Amino acid sequence: MNRQDFPILDQKVNGYPLVYFDNAATTQKPQVVIDALTDYYRNINSNIHRGVHYLSQKATDEFEVARRTAQAFINAPSPQEIIFTRGTTESINLIATSFGKRFLHEGDEVLISEMEHHANIVPWQIICDEKQARLRVIPFDETGTLKMDEYEKLLSDKTKIVAITYVSNTLGTINPIEEVIRIAHAHHIPVMVDGAQAMSHIPVDVQALDCDFFCFSGHKMYAPMGIGVMYGKAKWLNEMPPYQGGGEMIKTVTFERTTYNELPFKFEAGTPAVGDAIGLKTAIDYVQSIGIENIARREHELLSYATEELLKIDGVKIIGTSQNKSAIISFIINGIHHFDAGTLIDQMGVAVRTGHHCTQPVVDHFGIPGTIRASFAFYNTEAEIDQMVKAVKQAVKMLR
Ligand code: PLP
C-alpha cells in the first residue's frame, strides 16, 4: 500500500531487498515529506516570529499553519494548547518538570504503568526525587494487559497525576485509555497520555478522550526527526511555570524581573524546528489522505499474518499477547540470545530491533534480557514477512 511513496525502501541490504520492520523506532519518510523539507530550506528558511521581512513572515505563517494542522489532527480545542517540542521525550520532560514544580509536594504520588518507555519513567523519577514524592506503578498480567483492578486500588488522594502510554512499544498492548482517564477523573486526578506509538495507528481526539496532556513524536508518523507535540489543557499550562528560558517565551525582560509570553510561546524558548514542523504538517496531511482506519486495517492484517507464521517456528514465543494489540511483535527464541538472532536476521536484509526497547522493566517482568521486535507500517508486505520468517528459521538452524 503506497509503498512507492517511500524511496528509501527501494534498496538492497547485504544483497537482499531491504525489509524494514523497525517502524516502532522510527517510520520511513514519504517523498512529499522529503520534498517539504527541501522546499523549506530551498525557498523559505528564516527565523520566525521576529522579523518583518518577507521570508520571516512566510516561515512564521507556515509554522503556525503546522500548529493548527496538529491541533486539528488531535482535535485540540485551541492552537494555544499545542506546544512544539523535539518529540515525546521532551514533551514528557516538560510536563514532569513543570507540572511537578507547581503541583507535586512531599508525600504525593505519581502513577505510571509497568509497561512505560524509559521516557515516561525517568523524568518522573527525577522530579519525584526532587520533591520527595513517590512513583507508583500499575502492573500488567502475563499477556501484557494492564491490571485495571490494581489501577483503581492505587489511586488515592495522594495521586497527583497518572502518566501512561496509549500503546506499549514492546508488548504492542493498546491500553483502555478512555477507561483509564474516566477512572482518574472520577478521583479528580489529571492524566497524561504518551501517544508515541498511537499516532497514525489510532485516530486521536483529545477532547473525546478528555486527557489533560497528550504527547507524540513526528518521526514515528512519517514526519522528520526533531519535531513533536505536547498538548496540554490551557487550565494546566497557564498554571505551570516555563520549562526553559530564552527568546520567544518572554513578554518583557529586565534584570530585576521577567514576564512570560502567552501560550503556546511560554513553552517554546529559542528557535524552533520550523522546517521539521512543516514536515510534520505534510506528514499529517499524507496520513489523512490515506486514512488512519485504512492504515490500521492493513497493519492489523500484517500483524495477524506475522503472528501466525512466527508461531509455526519451533521455539518461538511471543512476548505480549494482549487481546487488543498494535502492529508490534516481540518474540524470543528458545535457547538463542536475541542479539545473535537479530544480527543474523539483519544479514538477510531484515531490519528488526533487539534488546529491551527502552522498557527494561517490561523484559524484567518476563525474566528475559530482551526480545526481537518486528513492528509494521502500512507499506510493509506479506512477502517481507515471509523473508523475515525465512531469516529467523535460518538463524535458528545456525545458532542451535
Ligand atoms: N514513548 C514510547 C511509548 C515510545 O515508543 C518512544 C520511542 O520509542 C518514546 C516514548 C520516546 O519517543 P522519542 O524518542 O521520539 O522522544
PDB file of C-alpha atoms and ligand atoms in Angstrom, residues 24-26 86-92 115-120 165-170 194-198 215-220 226-228 328 357-359 373, ligand 1:
ATOM      1  CA  ALA A  24       8.054   1.496  16.108  1.00  0.00           C
ATOM      2  CA  ALA A  25      11.525   3.052  16.460  1.00  0.00           C
ATOM      3  CA  THR A  26      11.003   5.391  13.527  1.00  0.00           C
ATOM      4  CA  ARG A  86      11.619  17.808  19.858  1.00  0.00           C
ATOM      5  CA  GLY A  87       9.456  14.738  20.440  1.00  0.00           C
ATOM      6  CA  THR A  88       7.696  12.655  23.051  1.00  0.00           C
ATOM      7  CA  THR A  89      10.723  12.551  25.345  1.00  0.00           C
ATOM      8  CA  GLU A  90      10.989  16.321  25.502  1.00  0.00           C
ATOM      9  CA  SER A  91       7.207  16.656  25.867  1.00  0.00           C
ATOM     10  CA  ILE A  92       7.177  14.348  28.890  1.00  0.00           C
ATOM     11  CA  MET A 115       4.944  -1.062  30.516  1.00  0.00           C
ATOM     12  CA  GLU A 116       6.217   2.513  30.170  1.00  0.00           C
ATOM     13  CA  HIS A 117       9.070   3.520  27.895  1.00  0.00           C
ATOM     14  CA  HIS A 118      12.006   4.925  29.877  1.00  0.00           C
ATOM     15  CA  ALA A 119      10.907   8.345  28.573  1.00  0.00           C
ATOM     16  CA  ASN A 120       7.828   8.052  30.775  1.00  0.00           C
ATOM     17  CA  THR A 165       1.243   5.054  27.488  1.00  0.00           C
ATOM     18  CA  TYR A 166      -1.563   4.557  24.984  1.00  0.00           C
ATOM     19  CA  VAL A 167       0.305   1.721  23.221  1.00  0.00           C
ATOM     20  CA  SER A 168       3.268  -0.278  24.551  1.00  0.00           C
ATOM     21  CA  ASN A 169       6.259  -0.121  22.212  1.00  0.00           C
ATOM     22  CA  THR A 170       7.460  -3.565  23.361  1.00  0.00           C
ATOM     23  CA  ASP A 194       2.170   9.062  25.987  1.00  0.00           C
ATOM     24  CA  GLY A 195       0.878   8.781  22.436  1.00  0.00           C
ATOM     25  CA  ALA A 196       4.232   7.987  20.772  1.00  0.00           C
ATOM     26  CA  GLN A 197       3.033   4.594  19.475  1.00  0.00           C
ATOM     27  CA  ALA A 198      -0.571   5.596  18.879  1.00  0.00           C
ATOM     28  CA  CYS A 215       2.483  13.740  23.777  1.00  0.00           C
ATOM     29  CA  PHE A 216       3.733  12.426  20.462  1.00  0.00           C
ATOM     30  CA  SER A 217       6.751  12.385  18.120  1.00  0.00           C
ATOM     31  CA  GLY A 218       6.596  13.310  14.445  1.00  0.00           C
ATOM     32  CA  HIS A 219       9.238  10.825  13.354  1.00  0.00           C
ATOM     33  CA  LYS A 220       7.108   7.827  14.347  1.00  0.00           C
ATOM     34  CA  GLY A 226      13.352  16.540  15.808  1.00  0.00           C
ATOM     35  CA  ILE A 227       9.709  17.613  15.993  1.00  0.00           C
ATOM     36  CA  GLY A 228       6.944  16.551  18.337  1.00  0.00           C
ATOM     37  CA  ILE A 328       4.218  -4.787  17.100  1.00  0.00           C
ATOM     38  CA  HIS A 357      13.487  -1.384  23.635  1.00  0.00           C
ATOM     39  CA  CYS A 358      13.895   1.250  26.386  1.00  0.00           C
ATOM     40  CA  THR A 359      11.463  -0.711  28.558  1.00  0.00           C
ATOM     41  CA  ARG A 373      10.900  -6.878  17.832  1.00  0.00           C
TER      42      ARG A 373
HETATM   43  N1  PLP B   1       7.185   6.565  24.489  1.00  0.00           N
HETATM   44  C1  PLP B   1       7.041   5.466  23.741  1.00  0.00           C
HETATM   45  C2  PLP B   1       5.913   4.524  24.018  1.00  0.00           C
HETATM   46  C3  PLP B   1       7.954   5.195  22.719  1.00  0.00           C
HETATM   47  O1  PLP B   1       7.823   4.098  21.983  1.00  0.00           O
HETATM   48  C4  PLP B   1       9.016   6.104  22.499  1.00  0.00           C
HETATM   49  C5  PLP B   1      10.035   5.823  21.472  1.00  0.00           C
HETATM   50  O2  PLP B   1      10.270   4.708  21.084  1.00  0.00           O
HETATM   51  C6  PLP B   1       9.093   7.247  23.281  1.00  0.00           C
HETATM   52  C7  PLP B   1       8.170   7.445  24.272  1.00  0.00           C
HETATM   53  C8  PLP B   1      10.170   8.269  23.064  1.00  0.00           C
HETATM   54  O3  PLP B   1       9.982   8.882  21.838  1.00  0.00           O
HETATM   55  P1  PLP B   1      11.113   9.854  21.229  1.00  0.00           P
HETATM   56  O4  PLP B   1      12.389   9.079  21.248  1.00  0.00           O
HETATM   57  O5  PLP B   1      10.619  10.137  19.851  1.00  0.00           O
HETATM   58  O6  PLP B   1      11.160  11.067  22.075  1.00  0.00           O
END
